[in-house]
CSV table of C-alpha atoms in Angstrom, one decimal:
chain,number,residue,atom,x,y,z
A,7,UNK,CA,43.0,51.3,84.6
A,8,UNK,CA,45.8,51.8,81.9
A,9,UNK,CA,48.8,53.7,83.7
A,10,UNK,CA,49.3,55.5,79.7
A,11,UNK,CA,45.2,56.3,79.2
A,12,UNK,CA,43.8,59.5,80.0
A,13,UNK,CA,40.2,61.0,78.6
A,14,UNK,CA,42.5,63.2,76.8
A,15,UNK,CA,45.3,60.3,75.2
A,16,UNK,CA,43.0,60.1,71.9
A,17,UNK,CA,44.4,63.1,71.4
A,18,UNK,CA,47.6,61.8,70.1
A,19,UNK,CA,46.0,59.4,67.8
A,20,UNK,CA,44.3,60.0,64.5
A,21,UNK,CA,41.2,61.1,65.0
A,22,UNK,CA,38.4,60.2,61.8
A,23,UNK,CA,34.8,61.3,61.1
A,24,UNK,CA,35.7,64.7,63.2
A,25,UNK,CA,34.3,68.1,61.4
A,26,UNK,CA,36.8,70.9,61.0
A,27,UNK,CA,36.3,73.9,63.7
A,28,UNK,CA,38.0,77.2,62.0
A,29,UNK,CA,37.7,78.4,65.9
A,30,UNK,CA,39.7,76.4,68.2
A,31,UNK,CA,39.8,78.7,70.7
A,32,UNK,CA,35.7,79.0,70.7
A,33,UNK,CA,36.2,75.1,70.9
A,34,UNK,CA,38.2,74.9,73.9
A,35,UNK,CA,36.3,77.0,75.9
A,36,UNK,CA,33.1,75.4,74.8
A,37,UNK,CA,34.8,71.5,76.0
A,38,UNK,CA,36.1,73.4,79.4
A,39,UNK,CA,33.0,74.8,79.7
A,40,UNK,CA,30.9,71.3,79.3
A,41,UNK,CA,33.4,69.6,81.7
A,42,UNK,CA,32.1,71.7,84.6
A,43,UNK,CA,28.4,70.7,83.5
A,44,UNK,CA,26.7,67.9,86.0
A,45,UNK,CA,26.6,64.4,83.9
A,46,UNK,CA,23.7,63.3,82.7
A,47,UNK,CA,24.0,59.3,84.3
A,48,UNK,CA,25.3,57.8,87.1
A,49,UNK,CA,28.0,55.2,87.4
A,50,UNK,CA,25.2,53.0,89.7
A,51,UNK,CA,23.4,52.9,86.6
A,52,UNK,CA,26.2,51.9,84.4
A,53,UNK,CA,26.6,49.1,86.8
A,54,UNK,CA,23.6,48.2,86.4
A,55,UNK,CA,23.2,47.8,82.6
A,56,UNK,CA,26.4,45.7,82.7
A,57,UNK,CA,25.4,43.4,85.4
A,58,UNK,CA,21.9,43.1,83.4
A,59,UNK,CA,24.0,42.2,80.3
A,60,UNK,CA,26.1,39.6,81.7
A,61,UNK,CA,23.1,37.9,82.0
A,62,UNK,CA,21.9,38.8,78.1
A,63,UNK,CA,25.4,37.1,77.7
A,64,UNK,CA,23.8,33.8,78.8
A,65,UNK,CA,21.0,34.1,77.5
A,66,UNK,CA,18.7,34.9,80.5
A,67,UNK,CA,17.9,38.7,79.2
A,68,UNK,CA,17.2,40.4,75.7
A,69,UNK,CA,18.2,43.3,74.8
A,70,UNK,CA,16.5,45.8,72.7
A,71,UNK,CA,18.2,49.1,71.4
A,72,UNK,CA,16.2,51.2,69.2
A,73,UNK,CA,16.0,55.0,68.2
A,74,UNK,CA,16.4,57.6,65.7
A,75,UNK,CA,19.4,57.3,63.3
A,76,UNK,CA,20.5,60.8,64.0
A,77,UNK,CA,18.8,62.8,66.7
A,78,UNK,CA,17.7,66.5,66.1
A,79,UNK,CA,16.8,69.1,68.5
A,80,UNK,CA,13.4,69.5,67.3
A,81,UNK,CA,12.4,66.2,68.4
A,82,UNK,CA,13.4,67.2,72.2
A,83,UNK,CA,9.5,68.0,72.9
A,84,UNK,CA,7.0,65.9,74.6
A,85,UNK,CA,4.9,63.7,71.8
A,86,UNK,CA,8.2,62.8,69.9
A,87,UNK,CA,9.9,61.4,73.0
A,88,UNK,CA,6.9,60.0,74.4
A,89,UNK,CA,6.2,57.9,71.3
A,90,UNK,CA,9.6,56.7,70.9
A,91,UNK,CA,9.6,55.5,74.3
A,92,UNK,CA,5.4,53.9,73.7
A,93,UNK,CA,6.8,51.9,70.9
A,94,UNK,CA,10.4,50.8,73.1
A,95,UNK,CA,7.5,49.9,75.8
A,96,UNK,CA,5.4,48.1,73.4
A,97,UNK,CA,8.1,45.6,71.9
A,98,UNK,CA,9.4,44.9,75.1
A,99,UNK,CA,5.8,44.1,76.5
A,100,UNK,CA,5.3,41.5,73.5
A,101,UNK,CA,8.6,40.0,74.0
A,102,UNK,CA,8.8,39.4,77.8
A,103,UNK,CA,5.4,38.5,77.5
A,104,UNK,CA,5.4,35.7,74.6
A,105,UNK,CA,9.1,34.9,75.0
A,106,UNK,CA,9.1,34.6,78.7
A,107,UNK,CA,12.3,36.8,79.0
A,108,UNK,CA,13.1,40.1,80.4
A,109,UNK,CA,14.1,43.1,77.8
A,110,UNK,CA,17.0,45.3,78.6
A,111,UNK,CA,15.7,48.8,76.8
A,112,UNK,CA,18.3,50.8,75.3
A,113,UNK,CA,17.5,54.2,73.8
A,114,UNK,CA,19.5,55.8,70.9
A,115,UNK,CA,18.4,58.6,72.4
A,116,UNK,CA,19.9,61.6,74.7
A,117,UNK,CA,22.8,61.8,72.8
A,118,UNK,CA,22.7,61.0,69.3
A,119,UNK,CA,23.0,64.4,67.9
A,120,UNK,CA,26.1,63.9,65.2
A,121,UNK,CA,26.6,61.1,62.6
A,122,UNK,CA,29.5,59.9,60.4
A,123,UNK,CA,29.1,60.8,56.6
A,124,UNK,CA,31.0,58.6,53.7
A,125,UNK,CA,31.7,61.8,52.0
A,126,UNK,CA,32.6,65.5,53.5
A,127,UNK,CA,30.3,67.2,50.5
A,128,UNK,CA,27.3,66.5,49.1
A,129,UNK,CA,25.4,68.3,46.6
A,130,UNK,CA,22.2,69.9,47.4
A,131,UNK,CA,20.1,71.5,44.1
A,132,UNK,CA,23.4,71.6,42.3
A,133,UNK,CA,25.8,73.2,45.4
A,134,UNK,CA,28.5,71.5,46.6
A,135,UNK,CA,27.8,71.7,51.1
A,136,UNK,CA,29.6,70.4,53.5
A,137,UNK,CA,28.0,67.1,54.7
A,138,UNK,CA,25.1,67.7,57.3
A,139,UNK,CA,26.8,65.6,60.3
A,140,UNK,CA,24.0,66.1,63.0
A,141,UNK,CA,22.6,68.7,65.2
A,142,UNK,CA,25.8,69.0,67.6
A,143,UNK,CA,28.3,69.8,64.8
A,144,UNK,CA,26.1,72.0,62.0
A,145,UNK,CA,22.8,72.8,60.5
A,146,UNK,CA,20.9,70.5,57.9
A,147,UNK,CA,19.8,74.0,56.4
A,148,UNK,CA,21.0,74.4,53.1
A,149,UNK,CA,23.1,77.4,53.4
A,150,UNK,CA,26.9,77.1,53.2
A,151,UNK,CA,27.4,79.3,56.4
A,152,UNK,CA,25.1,76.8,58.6
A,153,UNK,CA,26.8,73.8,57.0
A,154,UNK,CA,30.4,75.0,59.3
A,155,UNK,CA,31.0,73.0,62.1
A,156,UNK,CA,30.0,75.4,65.1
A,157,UNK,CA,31.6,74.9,69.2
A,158,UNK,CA,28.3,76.8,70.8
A,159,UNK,CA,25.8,73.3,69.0
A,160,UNK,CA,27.9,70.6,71.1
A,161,UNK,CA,26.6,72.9,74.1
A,162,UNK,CA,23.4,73.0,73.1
A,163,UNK,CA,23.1,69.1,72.1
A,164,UNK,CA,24.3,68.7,76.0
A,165,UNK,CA,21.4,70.2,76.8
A,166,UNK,CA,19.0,69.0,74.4
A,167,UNK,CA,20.1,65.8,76.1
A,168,UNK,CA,19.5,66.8,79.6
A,169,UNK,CA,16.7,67.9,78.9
A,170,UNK,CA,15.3,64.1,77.1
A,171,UNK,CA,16.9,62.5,80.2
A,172,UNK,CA,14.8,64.5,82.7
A,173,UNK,CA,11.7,63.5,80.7
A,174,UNK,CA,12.8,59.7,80.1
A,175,UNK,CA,13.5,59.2,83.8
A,176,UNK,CA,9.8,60.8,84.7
A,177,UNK,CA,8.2,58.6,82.1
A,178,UNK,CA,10.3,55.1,83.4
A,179,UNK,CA,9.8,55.9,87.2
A,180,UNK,CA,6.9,58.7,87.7
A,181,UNK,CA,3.9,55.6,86.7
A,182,UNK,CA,3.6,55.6,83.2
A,183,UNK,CA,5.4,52.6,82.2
A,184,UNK,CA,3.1,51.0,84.9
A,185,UNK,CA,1.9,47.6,83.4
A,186,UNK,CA,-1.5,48.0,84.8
A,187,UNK,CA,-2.3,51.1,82.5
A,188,UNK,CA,-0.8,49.9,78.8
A,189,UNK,CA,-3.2,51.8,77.7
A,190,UNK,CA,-1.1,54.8,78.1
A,191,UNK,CA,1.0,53.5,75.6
A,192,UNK,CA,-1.0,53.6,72.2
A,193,UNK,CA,-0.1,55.6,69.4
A,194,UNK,CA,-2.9,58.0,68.5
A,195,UNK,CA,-2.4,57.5,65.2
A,196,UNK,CA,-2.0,53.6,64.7
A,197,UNK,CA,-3.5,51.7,62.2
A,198,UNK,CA,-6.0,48.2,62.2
A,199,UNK,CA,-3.8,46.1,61.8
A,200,UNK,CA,-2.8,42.0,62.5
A,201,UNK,CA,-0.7,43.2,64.9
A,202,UNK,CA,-2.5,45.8,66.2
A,203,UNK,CA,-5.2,43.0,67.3
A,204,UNK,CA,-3.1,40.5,68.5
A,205,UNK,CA,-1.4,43.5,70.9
A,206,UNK,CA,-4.9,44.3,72.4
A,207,UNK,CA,-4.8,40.4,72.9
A,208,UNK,CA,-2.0,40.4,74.5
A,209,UNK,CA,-2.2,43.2,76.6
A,210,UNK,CA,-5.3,41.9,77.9
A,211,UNK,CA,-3.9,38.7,79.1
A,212,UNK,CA,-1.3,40.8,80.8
A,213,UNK,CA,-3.9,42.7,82.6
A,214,UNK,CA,-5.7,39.6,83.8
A,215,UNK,CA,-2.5,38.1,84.8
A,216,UNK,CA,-1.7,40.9,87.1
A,217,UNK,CA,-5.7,41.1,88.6
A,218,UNK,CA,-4.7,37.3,89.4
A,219,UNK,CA,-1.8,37.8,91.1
A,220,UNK,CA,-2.7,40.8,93.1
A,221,UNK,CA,-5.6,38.9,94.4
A,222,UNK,CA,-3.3,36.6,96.3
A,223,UNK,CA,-0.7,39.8,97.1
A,224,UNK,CA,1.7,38.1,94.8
A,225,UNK,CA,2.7,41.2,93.1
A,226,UNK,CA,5.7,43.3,93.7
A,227,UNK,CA,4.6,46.9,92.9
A,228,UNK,CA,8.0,48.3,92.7
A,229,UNK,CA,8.5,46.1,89.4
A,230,UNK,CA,4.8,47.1,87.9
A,231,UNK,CA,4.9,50.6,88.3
A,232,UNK,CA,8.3,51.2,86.9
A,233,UNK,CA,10.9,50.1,84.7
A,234,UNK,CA,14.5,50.6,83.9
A,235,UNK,CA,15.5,52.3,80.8
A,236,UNK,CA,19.0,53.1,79.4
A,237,UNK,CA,20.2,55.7,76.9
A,238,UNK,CA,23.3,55.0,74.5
A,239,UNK,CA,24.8,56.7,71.4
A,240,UNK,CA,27.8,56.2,69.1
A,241,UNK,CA,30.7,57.8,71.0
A,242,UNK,CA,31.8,59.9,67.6
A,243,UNK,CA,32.1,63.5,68.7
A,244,UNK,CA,35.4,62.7,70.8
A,245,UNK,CA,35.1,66.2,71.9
A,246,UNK,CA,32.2,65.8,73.4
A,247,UNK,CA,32.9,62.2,75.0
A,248,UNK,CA,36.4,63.9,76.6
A,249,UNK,CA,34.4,66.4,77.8
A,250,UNK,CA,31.6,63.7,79.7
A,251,UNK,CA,34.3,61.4,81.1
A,252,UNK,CA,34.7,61.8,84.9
A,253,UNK,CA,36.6,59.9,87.5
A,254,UNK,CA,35.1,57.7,89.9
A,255,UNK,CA,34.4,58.8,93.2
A,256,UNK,CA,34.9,55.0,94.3
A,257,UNK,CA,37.8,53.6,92.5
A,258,UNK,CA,40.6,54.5,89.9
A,259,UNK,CA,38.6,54.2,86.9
A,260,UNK,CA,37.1,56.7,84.0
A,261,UNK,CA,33.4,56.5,83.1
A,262,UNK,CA,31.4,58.3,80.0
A,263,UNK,CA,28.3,60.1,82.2
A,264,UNK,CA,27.0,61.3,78.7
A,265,UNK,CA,25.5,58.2,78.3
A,266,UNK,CA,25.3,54.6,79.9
A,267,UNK,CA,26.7,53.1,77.1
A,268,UNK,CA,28.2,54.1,74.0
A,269,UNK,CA,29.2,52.0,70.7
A,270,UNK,CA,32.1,52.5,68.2
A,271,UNK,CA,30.8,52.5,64.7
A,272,UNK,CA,32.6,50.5,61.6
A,273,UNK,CA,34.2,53.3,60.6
A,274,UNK,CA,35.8,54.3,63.0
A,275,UNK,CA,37.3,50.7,64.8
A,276,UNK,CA,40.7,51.2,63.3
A,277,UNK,CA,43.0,49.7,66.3
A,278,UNK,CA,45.7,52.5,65.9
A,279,UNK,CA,42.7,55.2,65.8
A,280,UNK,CA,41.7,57.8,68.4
A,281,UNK,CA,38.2,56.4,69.0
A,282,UNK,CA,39.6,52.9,70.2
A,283,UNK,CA,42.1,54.8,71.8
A,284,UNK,CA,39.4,56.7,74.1
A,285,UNK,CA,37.1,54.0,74.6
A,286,UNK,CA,39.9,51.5,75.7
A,287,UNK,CA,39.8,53.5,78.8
A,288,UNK,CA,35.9,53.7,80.0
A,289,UNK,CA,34.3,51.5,82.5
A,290,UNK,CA,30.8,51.7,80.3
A,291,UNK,CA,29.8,48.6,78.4
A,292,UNK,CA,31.5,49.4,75.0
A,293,UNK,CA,29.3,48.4,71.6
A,294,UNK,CA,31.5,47.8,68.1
A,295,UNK,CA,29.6,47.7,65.0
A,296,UNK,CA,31.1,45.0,62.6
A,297,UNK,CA,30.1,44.1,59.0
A,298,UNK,CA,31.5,41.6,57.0
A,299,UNK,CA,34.8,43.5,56.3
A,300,UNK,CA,36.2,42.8,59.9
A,301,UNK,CA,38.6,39.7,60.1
A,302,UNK,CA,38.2,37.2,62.9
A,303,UNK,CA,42.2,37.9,63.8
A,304,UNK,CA,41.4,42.0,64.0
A,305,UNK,CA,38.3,41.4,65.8
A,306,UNK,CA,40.0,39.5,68.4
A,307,UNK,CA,42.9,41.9,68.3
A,308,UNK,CA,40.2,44.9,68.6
A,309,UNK,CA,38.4,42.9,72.5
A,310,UNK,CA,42.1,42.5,73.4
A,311,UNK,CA,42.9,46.4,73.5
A,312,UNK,CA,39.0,47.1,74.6
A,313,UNK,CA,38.5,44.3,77.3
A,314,UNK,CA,42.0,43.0,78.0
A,315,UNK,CA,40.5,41.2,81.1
A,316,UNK,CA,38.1,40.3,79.7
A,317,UNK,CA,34.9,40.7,81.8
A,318,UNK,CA,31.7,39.9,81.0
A,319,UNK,CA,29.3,42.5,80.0
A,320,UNK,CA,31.5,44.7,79.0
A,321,UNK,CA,31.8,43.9,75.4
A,322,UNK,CA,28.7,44.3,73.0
A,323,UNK,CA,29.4,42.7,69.5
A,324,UNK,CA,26.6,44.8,66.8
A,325,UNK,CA,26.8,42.8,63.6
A,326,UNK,CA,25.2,44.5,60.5
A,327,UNK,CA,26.2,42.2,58.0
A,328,UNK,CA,23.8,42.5,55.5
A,329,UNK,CA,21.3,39.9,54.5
A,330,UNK,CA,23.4,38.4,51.8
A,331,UNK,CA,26.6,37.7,54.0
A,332,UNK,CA,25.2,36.5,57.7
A,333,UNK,CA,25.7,32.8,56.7
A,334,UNK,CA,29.0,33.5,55.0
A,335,UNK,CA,31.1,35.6,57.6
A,336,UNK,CA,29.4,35.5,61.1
A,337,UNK,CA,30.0,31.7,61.7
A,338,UNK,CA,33.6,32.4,61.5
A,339,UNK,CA,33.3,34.9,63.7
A,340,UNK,CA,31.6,33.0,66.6
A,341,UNK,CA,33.9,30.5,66.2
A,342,UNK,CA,37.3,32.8,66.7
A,343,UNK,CA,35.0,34.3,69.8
A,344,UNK,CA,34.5,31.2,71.5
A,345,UNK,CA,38.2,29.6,70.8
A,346,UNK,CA,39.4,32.7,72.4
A,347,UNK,CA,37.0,32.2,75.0
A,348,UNK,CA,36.1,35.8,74.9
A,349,UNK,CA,33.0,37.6,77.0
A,350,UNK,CA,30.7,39.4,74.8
A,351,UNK,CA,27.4,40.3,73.7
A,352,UNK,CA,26.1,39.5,70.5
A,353,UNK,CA,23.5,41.6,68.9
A,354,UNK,CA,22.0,42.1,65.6
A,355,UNK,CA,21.7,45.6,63.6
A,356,UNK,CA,19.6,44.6,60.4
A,357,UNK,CA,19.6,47.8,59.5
A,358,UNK,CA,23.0,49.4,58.2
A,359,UNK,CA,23.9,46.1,56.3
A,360,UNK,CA,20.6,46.5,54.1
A,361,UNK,CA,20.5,50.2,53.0
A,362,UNK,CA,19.6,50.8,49.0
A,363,UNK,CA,18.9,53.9,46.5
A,364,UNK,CA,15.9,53.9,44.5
A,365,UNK,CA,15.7,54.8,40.8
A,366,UNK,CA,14.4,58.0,41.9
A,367,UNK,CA,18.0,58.4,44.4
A,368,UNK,CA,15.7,57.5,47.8
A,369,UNK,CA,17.6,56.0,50.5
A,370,UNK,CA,15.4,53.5,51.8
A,371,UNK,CA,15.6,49.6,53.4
A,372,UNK,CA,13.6,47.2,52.6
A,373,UNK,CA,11.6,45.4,55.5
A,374,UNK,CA,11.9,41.5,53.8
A,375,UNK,CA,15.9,41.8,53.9
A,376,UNK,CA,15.8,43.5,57.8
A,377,UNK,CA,13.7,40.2,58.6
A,378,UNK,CA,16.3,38.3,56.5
A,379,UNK,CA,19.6,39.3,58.3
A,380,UNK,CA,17.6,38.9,61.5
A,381,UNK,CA,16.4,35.0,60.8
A,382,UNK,CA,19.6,34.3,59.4
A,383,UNK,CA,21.5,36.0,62.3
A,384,UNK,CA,19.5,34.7,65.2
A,385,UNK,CA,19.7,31.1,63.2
A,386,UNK,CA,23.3,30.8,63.1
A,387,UNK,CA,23.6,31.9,66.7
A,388,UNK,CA,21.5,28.7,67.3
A,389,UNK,CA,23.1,26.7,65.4
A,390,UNK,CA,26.7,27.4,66.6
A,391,UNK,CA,25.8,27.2,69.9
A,392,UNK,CA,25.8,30.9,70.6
A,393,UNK,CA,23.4,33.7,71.9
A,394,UNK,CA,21.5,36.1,69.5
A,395,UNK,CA,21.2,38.6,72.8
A,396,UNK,CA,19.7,41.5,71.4
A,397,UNK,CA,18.8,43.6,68.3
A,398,UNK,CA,19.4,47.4,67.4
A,399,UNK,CA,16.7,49.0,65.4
A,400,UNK,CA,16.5,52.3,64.1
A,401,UNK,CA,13.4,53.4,64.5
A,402,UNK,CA,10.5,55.6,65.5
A,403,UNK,CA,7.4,55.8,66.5
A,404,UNK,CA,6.2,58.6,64.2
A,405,UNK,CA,3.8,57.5,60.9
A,406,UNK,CA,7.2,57.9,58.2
A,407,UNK,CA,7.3,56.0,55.4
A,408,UNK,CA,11.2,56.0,54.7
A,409,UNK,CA,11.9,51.8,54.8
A,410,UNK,CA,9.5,49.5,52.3
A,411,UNK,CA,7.6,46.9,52.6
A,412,UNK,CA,6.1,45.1,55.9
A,413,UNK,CA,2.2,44.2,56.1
A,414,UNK,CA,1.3,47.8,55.6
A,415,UNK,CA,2.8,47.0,52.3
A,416,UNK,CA,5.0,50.8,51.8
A,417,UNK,CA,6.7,50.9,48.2
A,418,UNK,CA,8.6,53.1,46.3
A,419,UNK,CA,6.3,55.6,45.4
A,420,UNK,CA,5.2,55.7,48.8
A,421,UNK,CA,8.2,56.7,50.4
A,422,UNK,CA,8.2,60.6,49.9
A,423,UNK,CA,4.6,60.8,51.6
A,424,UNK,CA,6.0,60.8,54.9
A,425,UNK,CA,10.1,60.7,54.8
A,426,UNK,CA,11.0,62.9,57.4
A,427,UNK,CA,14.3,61.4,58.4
A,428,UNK,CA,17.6,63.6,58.4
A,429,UNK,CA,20.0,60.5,57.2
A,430,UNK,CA,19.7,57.1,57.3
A,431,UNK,CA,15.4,55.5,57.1
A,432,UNK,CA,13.2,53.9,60.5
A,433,UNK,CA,11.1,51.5,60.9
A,434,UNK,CA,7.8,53.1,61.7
A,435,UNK,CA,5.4,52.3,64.3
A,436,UNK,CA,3.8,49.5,61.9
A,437,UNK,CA,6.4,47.7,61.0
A,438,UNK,CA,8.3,48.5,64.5
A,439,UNK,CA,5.2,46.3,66.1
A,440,UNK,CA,5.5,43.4,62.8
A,441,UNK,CA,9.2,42.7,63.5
A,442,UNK,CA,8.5,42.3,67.5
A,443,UNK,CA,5.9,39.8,67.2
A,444,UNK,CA,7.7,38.2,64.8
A,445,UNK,CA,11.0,38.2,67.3
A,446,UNK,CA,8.7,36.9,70.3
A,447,UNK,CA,8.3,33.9,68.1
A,448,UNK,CA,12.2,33.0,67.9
A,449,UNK,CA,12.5,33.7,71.4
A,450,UNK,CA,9.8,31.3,72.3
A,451,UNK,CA,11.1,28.4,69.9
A,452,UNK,CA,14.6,29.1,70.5
């Protein structure tokens, strides 16, 4: 570890996308208070997910990293959670299964209670409000007071978190992610659908796979009746991220037990900022988001600072280009990556690249350009000679109409039946399932 880096030297950096407390001493006591809480993850696990992406590096694992765009304490209760994790279950099923390849899942989940805003206002019914940025820093309420930045929320989000862990780790170890019962996994709600039949297709070949092999005693019931699954967030509240960094009890480095791993988002990657500054010093696989702005000389300048020996895993590259500049920026990119001989992960956000305003002033996304930026992506990888490793959704498995388009055919005047999201739209359960099938299908021809 860096001789100079502490979880406190961000501190002396410029620090962006961080709300304004009017309380600093309620602030401090709420970080020395956090510090003192138990973590939430555990540097074994950490390991783990960075050992399992080394091999996503080569092309031996997929990843898959989905969840809500901004997390909100209402949806810590038990169907919300549950059907986020029945749709991550789902797409991983249909790609291991048709691809052949085993999925790394990766929650946005536990963790991602704040969000950066492009503006510190907005205006609600004609008043000017501070920006709504998530659960852990102020209310989406339209009342002035509740739009303040408030200590006692980051608190609560810790728990909030805690208490989404605790349920994850029951549902990923306590039988129901067993792959005899997939059953467990529908959505009450789903629609008939192509899809929807070619699942039940699928999940009864898995079924009669399994009945095969546990006829000869060929199956290892440890892997059936369980799985892993990882929770990540974008490390923004650096607060919060101070506060969740411990020491190892092995060796002289600094790990984030907030979360396994955590990603720096594009607007906050600024090499002389404080977010690069803190997360230059964690041993947790680090994500950057990069659009088409980034440079292939600051982007090798940016893995220099963040991975200056360069190991493998460590390093997850999220590109959200937008579908109209994959084939004109990423190939540079790659190329810079490889000529540096530099570790990372690639994976592809065709999300935040693709995000429009209707006439009516809906944010929405449309579902033919998140398939574009994904084809065009994983098609350039191939052609370069590189690794599409992974994709980051966000997503949900509630019935929202908020992104258009997809076989369930959503348009504009369809988006205010169901739009429920706090910020930026999901995929829904429909189009969640769409995309995956359609994902299995590069995998296998790849």
């Amino acid at each position: 570890m860096n001789n100079n880096w502490s979880p406190l030297s961000w501190r002396t950096k410029t620090a962006l996308q961080q709300p304004e407390y009017k309380d600093k001493d309620a602030l401090n006591k709420t970080i020395s208070e956090l510090k003192l809480l138990p973590p939430l993850v555990f540097e074994k696990e950490i390991e783990d997910l960075k050992f399992k992406l080394r091999l996503a590096e080569k092309g031996k694992m997929f990843i898959i990293q989905g969840g809500d765009c901004v997390e909100r304490f209402a949806d810590c209760n038990e169907k919300t959670i549950l059907n986020k994790m029945k749709i991550l279950l789902q797409m991983s099923m249909i790609i291991t299964y048709t691809a052949k390849i085993p999925v790394i899942k990766i929650g946005r989940i536990a963790g991602e209670y704040s969000k950066p805003r492009s503006n510190e206002f907005e205006t609600v019914n004609g008043i000017d409000l501070p920006s709504y940025r998530g659960d852990s820093i102020n209310s989406y309420r339209h009342d002035p007071s509740k739009r303040e930045a408030q200590p006692d929320r980051i608190i609560r989000g810790y728990f909030h978190a805690a208490a989404t862990c605790n349920y994850i780790r029951s549902i990923t170890r306590g039988g129901f992610a067993d792959l005899r019962t997939p059953s467990n996994w529908n959505i009450e709600f789903a629609r008939e659908t192509v899809t929807s039949g070619e699942y039940r297709t699928l999940i009864a070949n898995v079924i009669n796979s399994i009945e095969f092999l546990e006829c000869f005693d060929g199956v290892n019931n440890e892997i059936i009746n369980c799985t892993d699954f990882y929770i990540s967030h974008e490390g923004l509240l650096l607060p919060y991220e101070e506060a969740m960094t411990r020491k190892s009890l092995r060796q002289n480095e600094f790990y984030n037990l907030g979360a396994h791993m955590l990603w720096i988002g594009e607007r906050t990657r600024d090499i002389n900022n404080a977010h690069v500054e803190y997360f230059r010093g964690i041993n947790n696989p680090v994500g950057i988001k990069i659009s088409s702005e980034i440079t292939p000389d600051e982007l090798i300048r940016l893995l220099n600072i963040l991975n200056p020996q360069n190991n493998s895993g460590k390093i997850c590259l999220i590109t959200r280009m937008g579908c109209k500049n994959v084939k004109k920026y990423l190939p540079d990119l790659i190329h810079r990556v490889k000529k540096e001989n530099k570790n990372v992960v690639w994976i592809c956000d065709p999300m935040h690249g693709n995000t429009t305003l209707t006439k009516q002033g809906i944010k929405t996304r449309d579902f033919k350009d998140i398939l574009q930026e994904l084809t065009d992506t994983f098609l350039v990888h191939k052609t370069n000679d590189s690794f599409m490793s992974g994709v980051h959704f966000e997503l949900t498995g509630e019935r929202v109409t908020e992104c258009i388009g997809g076989a369930i055919n959503i348009a504009e005047e369809n988006l205010e039946e169901h739009y429920e999201t706090y910020c930026d739209p999901r995929l829904n359960y429909d189009q969640s399932m769409e995309i995956s099938f359609l994902l299995a299908k590069f995998l296998k021809n790849a």
